[in-house]
Short mmCIF file of C-alpha atoms in Angstrom, two decimals:
data_model
loop_
_atom_site.label_atom_id
_atom_site.label_comp_id
_atom_site.label_asym_id
_atom_site.label_seq_id
_atom_site.Cartn_x
_atom_site.Cartn_y
_atom_site.Cartn_z
CA MET A 93 0.00 0.00 0.00
CA SER A 94 1.41 3.36 -0.98
CA GLU A 95 1.57 6.17 1.55
CA THR A 96 -0.33 9.38 0.91
CA VAL A 97 1.96 12.38 0.79
CA ALA A 98 0.37 15.64 1.93
CA SER A 99 0.47 18.38 -0.67
CA PRO A 100 2.28 21.56 0.38
CA ILE A 101 0.00 24.41 1.39
CA ARG A 102 -0.22 27.14 -1.25
CA ILE A 103 -1.72 30.60 -1.00
CA GLY A 104 -3.85 32.08 -3.73
CA LYS A 105 -4.75 35.50 -5.05
CA PRO A 106 -6.82 36.54 -1.98
CA SER A 107 -3.80 36.12 0.31
CA ILE A 108 -1.42 37.92 -2.05
CA GLY A 109 -4.03 40.61 -2.59
CA ALA A 110 -4.43 41.11 1.16
CA LEU A 111 -0.66 41.47 1.58
CA GLY A 112 -0.59 43.95 -1.29
CA VAL A 113 -3.45 46.08 0.03
CA LEU A 114 -1.86 46.04 3.47
CA ALA A 115 1.41 47.29 1.96
CA LEU A 116 -0.53 50.03 0.14
CA ALA A 117 -2.20 51.18 3.37
CA LEU A 118 1.10 51.09 5.27
CA GLY A 119 2.88 53.12 2.60
CA THR A 120 0.06 55.67 2.73
CA LEU A 121 0.21 55.98 6.52
CA GLN A 122 3.99 56.36 6.43
CA SER A 123 4.00 59.16 3.87
CA VAL A 124 1.16 61.47 4.95
CA VAL A 125 3.40 63.32 7.40
CA GLU A 126 5.91 64.80 4.95
CA PRO A 127 3.66 67.14 2.92
CA ALA A 128 1.66 68.02 6.05
CA LEU A 129 4.66 68.77 8.27
CA PRO A 130 4.39 72.59 8.01
CA LEU A 131 0.65 72.31 8.72
CA LEU A 132 1.29 70.13 11.79
CA GLN A 133 3.85 72.63 13.07
CA ARG A 134 1.30 75.45 12.82
CA GLU A 135 -1.57 73.44 14.31
CA LEU A 136 0.52 72.20 17.24
CA ASP A 137 2.46 75.47 17.60
CA VAL A 138 5.89 73.82 17.52
CA SER A 139 9.27 74.82 16.12
CA PRO A 140 10.81 73.31 12.95
CA ALA A 141 13.15 71.21 15.12
CA GLU A 142 10.18 69.79 17.04
CA GLY A 143 8.34 69.27 13.76
CA ALA A 144 11.22 67.18 12.43
CA LEU A 145 10.70 64.82 15.36
CA ILE A 146 7.24 63.96 14.03
CA ALA A 147 8.76 62.42 10.92
CA ASN A 148 11.86 61.06 12.65
CA THR A 149 10.13 58.98 15.31
CA VAL A 150 8.79 56.66 12.59
CA LEU A 151 12.30 56.36 11.11
CA ILE A 152 13.90 55.66 14.49
CA THR A 153 11.42 52.92 15.35
CA GLY A 154 11.78 51.53 11.84
CA ALA A 155 15.57 51.37 12.10
CA VAL A 156 15.18 49.13 15.14
CA ALA A 157 12.13 47.16 13.95
CA ALA A 158 13.55 46.20 10.54
CA PRO A 159 16.30 43.82 11.71
CA VAL A 160 14.22 42.45 14.61
CA ALA A 161 10.99 41.67 12.71
CA GLY A 162 12.48 38.97 10.51
CA LYS A 163 13.95 37.11 13.49
CA LEU A 164 10.63 37.29 15.34
CA GLY A 165 8.84 35.98 12.25
CA ASP A 166 11.19 33.02 11.97
CA ARG A 167 10.84 32.23 15.67
CA TYR A 168 7.06 32.63 16.15
CA GLY A 169 5.68 32.44 12.60
CA GLY A 170 5.37 35.20 10.01
CA LYS A 171 1.58 35.51 10.14
CA ARG A 172 1.39 35.70 13.91
CA VAL A 173 4.07 38.38 14.20
CA LEU A 174 2.64 40.35 11.27
CA VAL A 175 -0.75 40.48 13.00
CA TRP A 176 0.94 41.60 16.24
CA LEU A 177 2.78 44.37 14.43
CA MET A 178 -0.35 45.54 12.62
CA ALA A 179 -2.15 45.79 15.97
CA VAL A 180 0.62 48.08 17.19
CA VAL A 181 0.63 50.12 13.97
CA SER A 182 -3.17 50.49 14.04
CA ALA A 183 -3.05 51.65 17.66
CA GLY A 184 -0.39 54.19 16.68
CA GLY A 185 -2.43 55.47 13.74
CA LEU A 186 -5.58 55.84 15.81
CA LEU A 187 -3.64 57.49 18.64
CA ALA A 188 -2.11 59.97 16.18
CA GLY A 189 -5.58 60.58 14.77
CA LEU A 190 -6.82 61.55 18.23
CA ALA A 191 -3.67 63.37 19.36
CA PRO A 192 -4.37 66.72 21.08
CA ASN A 193 -0.70 67.71 21.33
CA LEU A 194 2.84 66.94 20.19
CA PRO A 195 3.80 64.33 22.84
CA VAL A 196 0.75 62.17 22.06
CA LEU A 197 1.35 62.49 18.32
CA LEU A 198 4.98 61.47 18.81
CA LEU A 199 3.90 58.41 20.77
CA GLY A 200 1.55 57.48 17.93
CA GLN A 201 4.41 57.87 15.45
CA VAL A 202 6.67 55.66 17.55
CA LEU A 203 4.06 52.89 17.45
CA GLN A 204 3.53 53.34 13.71
CA GLY A 205 7.25 52.91 13.06
CA VAL A 206 7.09 49.14 13.52
CA MET A 207 5.34 49.05 10.12
CA VAL A 208 8.80 48.75 8.56
CA GLY A 209 8.86 45.17 9.81
CA ALA A 210 5.81 44.29 7.72
CA LEU A 211 7.82 43.91 4.50
CA PRO A 212 10.28 41.24 5.70
CA LEU A 213 7.37 39.37 7.33
CA SER A 214 5.41 39.49 4.06
CA PHE A 215 8.46 38.09 2.28
CA ILE A 216 8.65 35.23 4.82
CA LEU A 217 5.05 34.29 4.07
CA VAL A 218 5.29 34.35 0.28
CA ARG A 219 8.55 32.40 0.39
CA LYS A 220 6.93 29.67 2.48
CA TYR A 221 3.70 29.33 0.50
CA LEU A 222 4.63 30.05 -3.12
CA PRO A 223 6.88 28.19 -5.56
CA THR A 224 10.15 29.91 -6.42
CA GLU A 225 9.00 31.24 -9.79
CA GLN A 226 6.03 33.00 -8.18
CA THR A 227 7.81 34.33 -5.10
CA GLN A 228 9.68 37.08 -6.93
CA VAL A 229 6.49 38.27 -8.61
CA ALA A 230 4.66 38.42 -5.26
CA VAL A 231 7.55 40.23 -3.56
CA GLY A 232 7.69 42.73 -6.42
CA LEU A 233 3.96 43.34 -6.11
CA VAL A 234 4.16 43.99 -2.35
CA VAL A 235 7.13 46.37 -2.72
CA ALA A 236 5.49 48.19 -5.64
CA LEU A 237 2.25 48.69 -3.70
CA PHE A 238 4.16 49.92 -0.64
CA THR A 239 5.93 52.45 -2.87
CA GLY A 240 2.63 53.33 -4.53
CA GLY A 241 1.11 53.84 -1.09
CA GLY A 242 3.80 56.40 -0.42
CA MET A 243 2.67 58.37 -3.45
CA VAL A 244 -0.99 58.02 -2.46
CA GLY A 245 -0.22 59.38 1.01
CA THR A 246 1.66 62.31 -0.48
CA LEU A 247 -1.36 63.22 -2.60
CA ILE A 248 -4.21 62.66 -0.13
CA ALA A 249 -2.66 64.30 2.93
CA GLY A 250 -3.64 67.79 1.80
CA PRO A 251 -7.24 67.08 0.71
CA LEU A 252 -7.93 65.13 3.92
CA ALA A 253 -6.40 67.78 6.16
CA GLU A 254 -8.23 70.62 4.42
CA ALA A 255 -11.61 68.92 3.93
CA LEU A 256 -11.74 67.20 7.35
CA SER A 257 -8.73 67.75 9.63
CA TRP A 258 -5.16 66.58 9.91
CA HIS A 259 -6.28 63.88 12.35
CA TRP A 260 -7.95 61.97 9.51
CA MET A 261 -4.62 61.67 7.65
CA PHE A 262 -3.67 59.12 10.28
CA ALA A 263 -7.08 57.68 11.19
CA LEU A 264 -8.25 56.63 7.70
CA PRO A 265 -5.12 54.62 6.75
CA ALA A 266 -5.20 53.05 10.23
CA ILE A 267 -8.81 51.95 9.68
CA ALA A 268 -7.79 50.48 6.30
CA ILE A 269 -4.94 48.58 8.00
CA ILE A 270 -7.33 47.15 10.61
CA ALA A 271 -9.80 45.99 7.95
CA THR A 272 -7.09 44.45 5.76
CA THR A 273 -5.47 42.69 8.73
CA LEU A 274 -8.83 41.09 9.61
CA VAL A 275 -9.09 39.80 6.03
CA LEU A 276 -5.50 38.55 6.18
CA VAL A 277 -6.24 36.61 9.37
CA ARG A 278 -8.97 34.68 7.52
CA VAL A 279 -7.29 34.03 4.17
CA MET A 280 -3.63 33.49 5.16
CA PRO A 281 -2.75 30.07 6.65
CA HIS A 282 -0.68 29.88 9.81
CA ASP A 283 2.97 29.17 9.08
CA GLN A 284 5.12 27.03 11.29
CA PRO A 285 8.01 28.70 13.14
CA ALA A 286 11.45 27.90 11.77
CA PRO A 287 14.46 26.92 13.89
CA SER A 288 16.19 30.13 14.94
CA ALA A 289 19.91 30.29 15.64
CA GLY A 290 20.77 32.76 18.39
CA GLY A 291 18.54 35.04 20.40
CA ILE A 292 17.11 38.46 19.66
CA ASP A 293 19.32 41.37 20.61
CA TRP A 294 16.81 43.27 22.78
CA PRO A 295 19.50 45.22 24.72
CA GLY A 296 20.99 46.42 21.43
CA ALA A 297 17.58 47.46 20.12
CA VAL A 298 16.78 49.43 23.30
CA LEU A 299 20.17 51.16 23.39
CA LEU A 300 20.07 52.09 19.69
CA SER A 301 16.57 53.54 20.11
CA GLY A 302 17.68 55.47 23.17
CA ALA A 303 20.79 56.86 21.48
CA LEU A 304 18.84 58.04 18.42
CA LEU A 305 16.04 59.58 20.48
CA ALA A 306 18.56 61.32 22.75
CA LEU A 307 20.34 62.73 19.68
CA MET A 308 17.10 64.03 18.13
CA LEU A 309 15.78 65.49 21.39
CA GLY A 310 19.19 66.98 22.09
CA LEU A 311 19.16 68.85 18.80
CA VAL A 312 15.71 70.19 19.66
CA VAL A 313 16.53 71.48 23.14
CA VAL A 314 19.94 72.86 22.21
CA THR A 315 18.60 74.90 19.28
CA ARG A 316 15.92 76.46 21.46
CA GLY A 317 18.65 78.45 23.14
CA GLY A 318 18.95 79.58 26.71
CA LEU A 319 20.46 76.35 28.00
CA PRO A 320 23.45 76.62 30.34
CA PRO A 321 26.67 74.94 29.17
CA ALA A 322 26.23 72.24 31.84
CA ALA A 323 22.87 71.21 30.39
CA ILE A 324 24.29 71.06 26.86
CA GLY A 325 27.15 68.95 28.20
CA ALA A 326 24.69 66.61 29.91
CA VAL A 327 22.86 66.07 26.61
CA ALA A 328 26.14 65.29 24.85
CA VAL A 329 27.17 62.89 27.61
CA ALA A 330 23.81 61.08 27.41
CA VAL A 331 24.09 60.61 23.65
CA ALA A 332 27.73 59.49 23.90
CA GLY A 333 26.98 57.12 26.79
CA LEU A 334 24.06 55.42 25.06
CA THR A 335 26.02 55.12 21.83
CA ALA A 336 29.05 53.66 23.60
CA GLY A 337 26.81 51.22 25.48
CA TRP A 338 25.23 50.10 22.22
CA VAL A 339 28.64 49.55 20.62
CA VAL A 340 29.79 47.45 23.60
CA VAL A 341 26.61 45.35 23.56
CA GLU A 342 26.76 44.79 19.80
CA ARG A 343 30.39 43.69 19.94
CA ARG A 344 29.67 41.16 22.69
CA ALA A 345 26.25 39.88 21.58
CA ALA A 346 26.15 36.33 20.22
CA SER A 347 23.54 37.40 17.66
CA PRO A 348 23.85 41.21 17.36
CA MET A 349 21.17 43.34 15.73
CA VAL A 350 23.93 45.10 13.77
CA ASP A 351 27.26 43.29 13.53
CA LEU A 352 29.73 46.16 13.98
CA ARG A 353 32.68 43.85 13.35
CA MET A 354 31.90 44.24 9.67
CA LEU A 355 33.05 47.88 9.94
CA ALA A 356 36.64 46.69 10.29
CA ARG A 357 36.60 46.06 6.55
CA PRO A 358 37.52 49.15 4.48
CA ALA A 359 34.90 48.42 1.81
CA MET A 360 32.22 48.21 4.47
CA TRP A 361 32.92 51.40 6.36
CA HIS A 362 33.53 53.34 3.14
CA SER A 363 30.01 52.29 2.12
CA VAL A 364 28.59 53.20 5.53
CA VAL A 365 30.17 56.68 5.47
CA LEU A 366 28.93 57.41 1.97
CA THR A 367 25.46 56.03 2.64
CA PHE A 368 25.15 58.18 5.76
CA VAL A 369 26.37 61.33 4.02
CA MET A 370 24.12 60.89 0.98
CA THR A 371 20.98 60.17 2.99
CA ALA A 372 21.69 62.85 5.61
CA GLY A 373 22.25 65.43 2.87
CA SER A 374 19.12 64.48 0.97
CA GLY A 375 17.09 64.45 4.21
CA LEU A 376 18.38 67.88 5.21
CA VAL A 377 17.51 69.40 1.84
CA ALA A 378 14.10 67.67 1.74
CA PHE A 379 13.19 69.20 5.12
CA LEU A 380 14.35 72.66 4.07
CA MET A 381 12.29 72.46 0.88
CA LEU A 382 9.16 71.50 2.81
CA GLN A 383 9.52 74.51 5.06
CA LEU A 384 10.37 76.84 2.16
CA PHE A 385 7.26 75.75 0.24
CA ALA A 386 5.09 76.60 3.24
CA VAL A 387 6.72 79.68 4.71
CA SER A 388 5.22 83.01 3.72
CA ALA A 389 7.39 86.08 4.16
CA ASP A 390 8.53 89.16 2.28
CA GLY A 391 11.11 88.38 -0.37
CA TYR A 392 11.08 84.59 -0.16
CA GLY A 393 8.80 81.62 0.52
CA PHE A 394 5.71 80.46 -1.33
CA GLY A 395 2.94 80.13 1.28
CA LEU A 396 1.61 76.90 -0.23
CA ASN A 397 -1.02 74.68 1.39
CA THR A 398 -0.61 70.97 2.08
CA THR A 399 -2.31 69.87 -1.15
CA ASP A 400 -0.01 72.02 -3.29
CA ILE A 401 3.04 70.82 -1.38
CA GLY A 402 2.01 67.19 -1.96
CA LEU A 403 1.71 67.77 -5.70
CA LEU A 404 5.15 69.39 -5.84
CA LEU A 405 6.70 66.53 -3.85
CA LEU A 406 5.27 63.84 -6.14
CA PRO A 407 7.90 64.11 -8.94
CA GLY A 408 10.65 63.61 -6.36
CA ALA A 409 8.86 60.58 -4.91
CA ILE A 410 8.59 59.06 -8.38
CA ALA A 411 12.28 59.77 -9.06
CA GLY A 412 13.25 58.10 -5.80
CA ALA A 413 11.17 55.01 -6.62
CA VAL A 414 12.70 54.72 -10.11
CA SER A 415 16.23 55.21 -8.81
CA ASP A 416 16.10 52.05 -6.67
CA SER A 417 15.77 49.91 -9.79
CA VAL A 418 18.30 51.94 -11.80
CA GLY A 419 21.00 51.88 -9.10
CA GLY A 420 21.66 48.15 -9.35
CA VAL A 421 21.89 48.27 -13.15
CA ALA A 422 24.25 51.26 -13.05
CA ALA A 423 26.46 49.55 -10.46
CA ARG A 424 26.83 46.47 -12.66
CA ARG A 425 27.67 48.50 -15.74
CA PHE A 426 29.93 51.25 -14.38
CA GLY A 427 30.92 49.98 -10.94
CA PRO A 428 29.60 51.19 -7.56
CA ARG A 429 32.45 53.63 -6.97
CA ALA A 430 31.91 55.48 -10.26
CA VAL A 431 28.16 55.70 -9.67
CA VAL A 432 28.65 57.05 -6.15
CA VAL A 433 31.28 59.61 -7.18
CA VAL A 434 29.13 60.97 -10.01
CA GLY A 435 26.01 60.93 -7.85
CA THR A 436 27.62 62.67 -4.87
CA THR A 437 29.16 65.31 -7.14
CA ALA A 438 25.76 66.00 -8.70
CA MET A 439 24.18 66.19 -5.23
CA ALA A 440 26.77 68.64 -3.93
CA ALA A 441 26.45 70.89 -6.98
CA THR A 442 22.65 70.89 -6.78
CA MET A 443 22.61 71.66 -3.05
CA ILE A 444 25.05 74.54 -3.35
CA ALA A 445 23.10 75.93 -6.32
CA LEU A 446 19.96 75.95 -4.16
CA ALA A 447 21.62 78.46 -1.84
CA SER A 448 21.07 81.12 -4.50
CA LEU A 449 18.41 79.54 -6.74
CA HIS A 450 15.33 78.97 -4.58
CA THR A 451 12.96 81.74 -5.65
CA GLU A 452 10.84 79.71 -8.08
CA GLU A 453 8.83 76.54 -7.47
CA TRP A 454 10.29 74.77 -10.48
CA GLN A 455 13.81 75.26 -9.12
CA LEU A 456 12.96 73.39 -5.93
CA VAL A 457 11.02 70.67 -7.74
CA LEU A 458 13.86 70.05 -10.20
CA ALA A 459 16.44 70.02 -7.42
CA ARG A 460 14.37 67.55 -5.38
CA VAL A 461 14.02 65.23 -8.39
CA LEU A 462 17.77 65.33 -9.06
CA ILE A 463 18.75 64.79 -5.43
CA ALA A 464 16.21 61.99 -4.86
CA PHE A 465 17.33 60.25 -8.05
CA VAL A 466 21.10 60.42 -7.52
CA ALA A 467 20.82 59.63 -3.78
CA GLY A 468 18.66 56.61 -4.58
CA ILE A 469 21.02 55.41 -7.29
CA GLY A 470 24.05 55.96 -5.08
CA THR A 471 22.77 54.15 -1.99
CA THR A 472 21.37 51.29 -4.08
CA ALA A 473 24.71 50.98 -5.91
CA LEU A 474 26.47 50.78 -2.53
CA LEU A 475 24.09 48.02 -1.46
CA ALA A 476 24.68 46.16 -4.72
CA GLY A 477 28.43 46.63 -4.49
CA ILE A 478 28.76 45.36 -0.95
CA THR A 479 27.07 42.08 -1.89
CA THR A 480 30.12 41.27 -4.02
CA ALA A 481 32.67 42.62 -1.52
CA VAL A 482 31.76 40.28 1.36
CA GLU A 483 31.35 36.53 1.69
CA THR A 484 27.97 35.03 0.84
CA GLU A 485 27.22 34.17 4.47
CA ASN A 486 27.80 37.82 5.47
CA ILE A 487 25.63 39.48 2.82
CA GLY A 488 22.63 39.73 5.14
CA ILE A 489 24.69 41.32 7.92
CA ALA A 490 26.38 43.80 5.58
CA THR A 491 23.22 44.90 3.78
CA SER A 492 21.26 45.27 7.02
CA LEU A 493 24.01 47.55 8.33
CA LEU A 494 23.66 49.75 5.25
CA VAL A 495 19.86 49.77 5.50
CA VAL A 496 20.03 50.90 9.13
CA THR A 497 22.61 53.54 8.18
CA ARG A 498 20.30 54.76 5.41
CA VAL A 499 17.42 55.27 7.85
CA ILE A 500 19.61 56.93 10.50
CA GLY A 501 21.14 59.28 7.92
CA LEU A 502 17.73 60.42 6.72
CA ALA A 503 16.57 61.01 10.30
CA VAL A 504 19.69 62.98 11.19
CA GLY A 505 19.33 65.09 8.05
CA PHE A 506 15.74 66.00 8.92
CA GLN A 507 16.65 66.85 12.50
CA VAL A 508 19.67 68.95 11.55
CA GLY A 509 17.47 70.85 9.09
CA GLY A 510 14.96 71.53 11.85
CA ALA A 511 17.75 72.66 14.18
CA ILE A 512 19.18 75.09 11.60
CA LEU A 513 15.78 76.68 10.95
CA THR A 514 14.90 76.86 14.65
CA ALA A 515 18.22 78.56 15.42
CA GLY A 516 17.59 81.02 12.56
CA THR A 517 13.99 81.91 13.49
CA ASP A 518 13.18 85.61 13.86
CA PRO A 519 11.62 86.07 17.33
CA THR A 520 9.41 88.92 16.10
CA THR A 521 7.83 87.08 13.16
CA GLY A 522 8.25 83.49 14.37
CA LEU A 523 9.52 82.58 10.89
CA PRO A 524 12.95 81.31 9.87
CA ALA A 525 15.10 83.90 8.16
CA GLU A 526 16.06 83.28 4.54
CA SER A 527 19.69 83.15 5.65
CA ALA A 528 18.87 80.00 7.65
CA PHE A 529 17.75 78.23 4.45
CA ILE A 530 20.89 79.41 2.64
CA THR A 531 23.02 78.08 5.52
CA GLY A 532 21.24 74.73 5.37
CA PHE A 533 21.58 74.28 1.60
CA THR A 534 25.24 75.30 1.70
CA THR A 535 25.99 73.00 4.64
CA ALA A 536 24.47 70.01 2.85
CA GLY A 537 26.45 70.75 -0.31
CA VAL A 538 29.78 71.24 1.45
CA VAL A 539 29.40 68.04 3.51
CA SER A 540 28.56 66.08 0.35
CA ALA A 541 31.61 67.47 -1.41
CA LEU A 542 33.92 66.76 1.53
CA SER A 543 32.76 63.15 1.68
CA LEU A 544 34.44 62.54 -1.67
CA LEU A 545 37.72 63.79 -0.23
CA VAL A 546 37.32 61.53 2.81
CA VAL A 547 36.70 58.49 0.63
CA ARG A 548 39.70 59.30 -1.55
CA ILE A 549 41.99 59.58 1.49
CA THR A 550 40.73 56.39 3.09
CA ARG A 551 40.98 54.55 -0.21
CA LYS A 552 44.65 55.49 -0.49
CA GLY A 553 45.18 54.35 3.09
CA ALA A 554 43.56 51.00 2.36
CA ARG A 555 45.82 50.46 -0.65
CA ALA A 556 48.90 51.37 1.39
#
């Protein structure tokens, strides 16, 4: 008598569709803040530096959640952990939708940040339940819908805020996430946990979160002015202490969240430095542009509403999405170093040009498209290049380090932009002076240009 072999469980279009719609809703929730940031600053009566925190709390949580989510999914099952995360994200969206002040909104943003873990968990599920030839198609669909959700959020933030209120920018996507998660619970089968080597680096995750939050909050309080030197020193000590503690924990952890030992390799830390500089520069300029679109003052500024800002940001969002696919191709054809050098040079030139050319909307839109495109190509080329510079078993560690660096760089850029504008705010008008924008654009350009010199020097040292 022959034994009956159980057929492997497969998922169909309803399950893939639910994952795709969920990615669309998550991308929308993640992106509504950017075009509405000037509006949120006015409604909550906060400074540009405090406003930057609204966007950065999602990035900070995401930087920690991204490497942890996959391990949790392997240990407890992708579906179970995905549902847990969506419960947290939904609570964050609803809390932000009800937020009466900045602290409550920030808490909602912190909870929403775990949405970054949804993508690796979705990939776990499609890999388990689809044949190889269909997995790539499903992964591409999920990523494309997440990117598309980002564009949807950019466009609907203004109409929702102006027709209803800014609270609905967060509440409606959160409601969509809740509904889609309920569908996913019914149509997606439970997956079995996989054997997991090593534990989860919770101390490292807590210390990294604390260091990043201390840095962002420190930039806010320092730029307000009026702090005694001892208080400023205390902030610096707190940031340095948390960072040093994180480094110690990561070096000793059996299964670190970010394996810092990889930084001993010249190719790795060259890539980390360049990734940080490119994303920090693009984040700084993106924040300055947002504020410049919204500010209304004699001689500069445009006084645009959230809907208009969203429309002007859309070309840059499209350029950034396209650049991710172009970067890998360019790296294969011309080499990662050539792509990064050309891209960083173009970024520096564009940023410095903005210091004097920022009086017309088309100048800012064109600059944002160029910066988003070359930054996307450059960071993707670095990711592609590092996969050939390290051993196969270390590719995951190396690329995760660059992904975390990319998120941290963007967050730092936003916060530095907020700090520059807050420090340059006229106390009589409550508006940043035009000179503060010029300082910000110039700073971003000079740092981008200097990074090329740093890489050249370190490259010579590595050869020697």
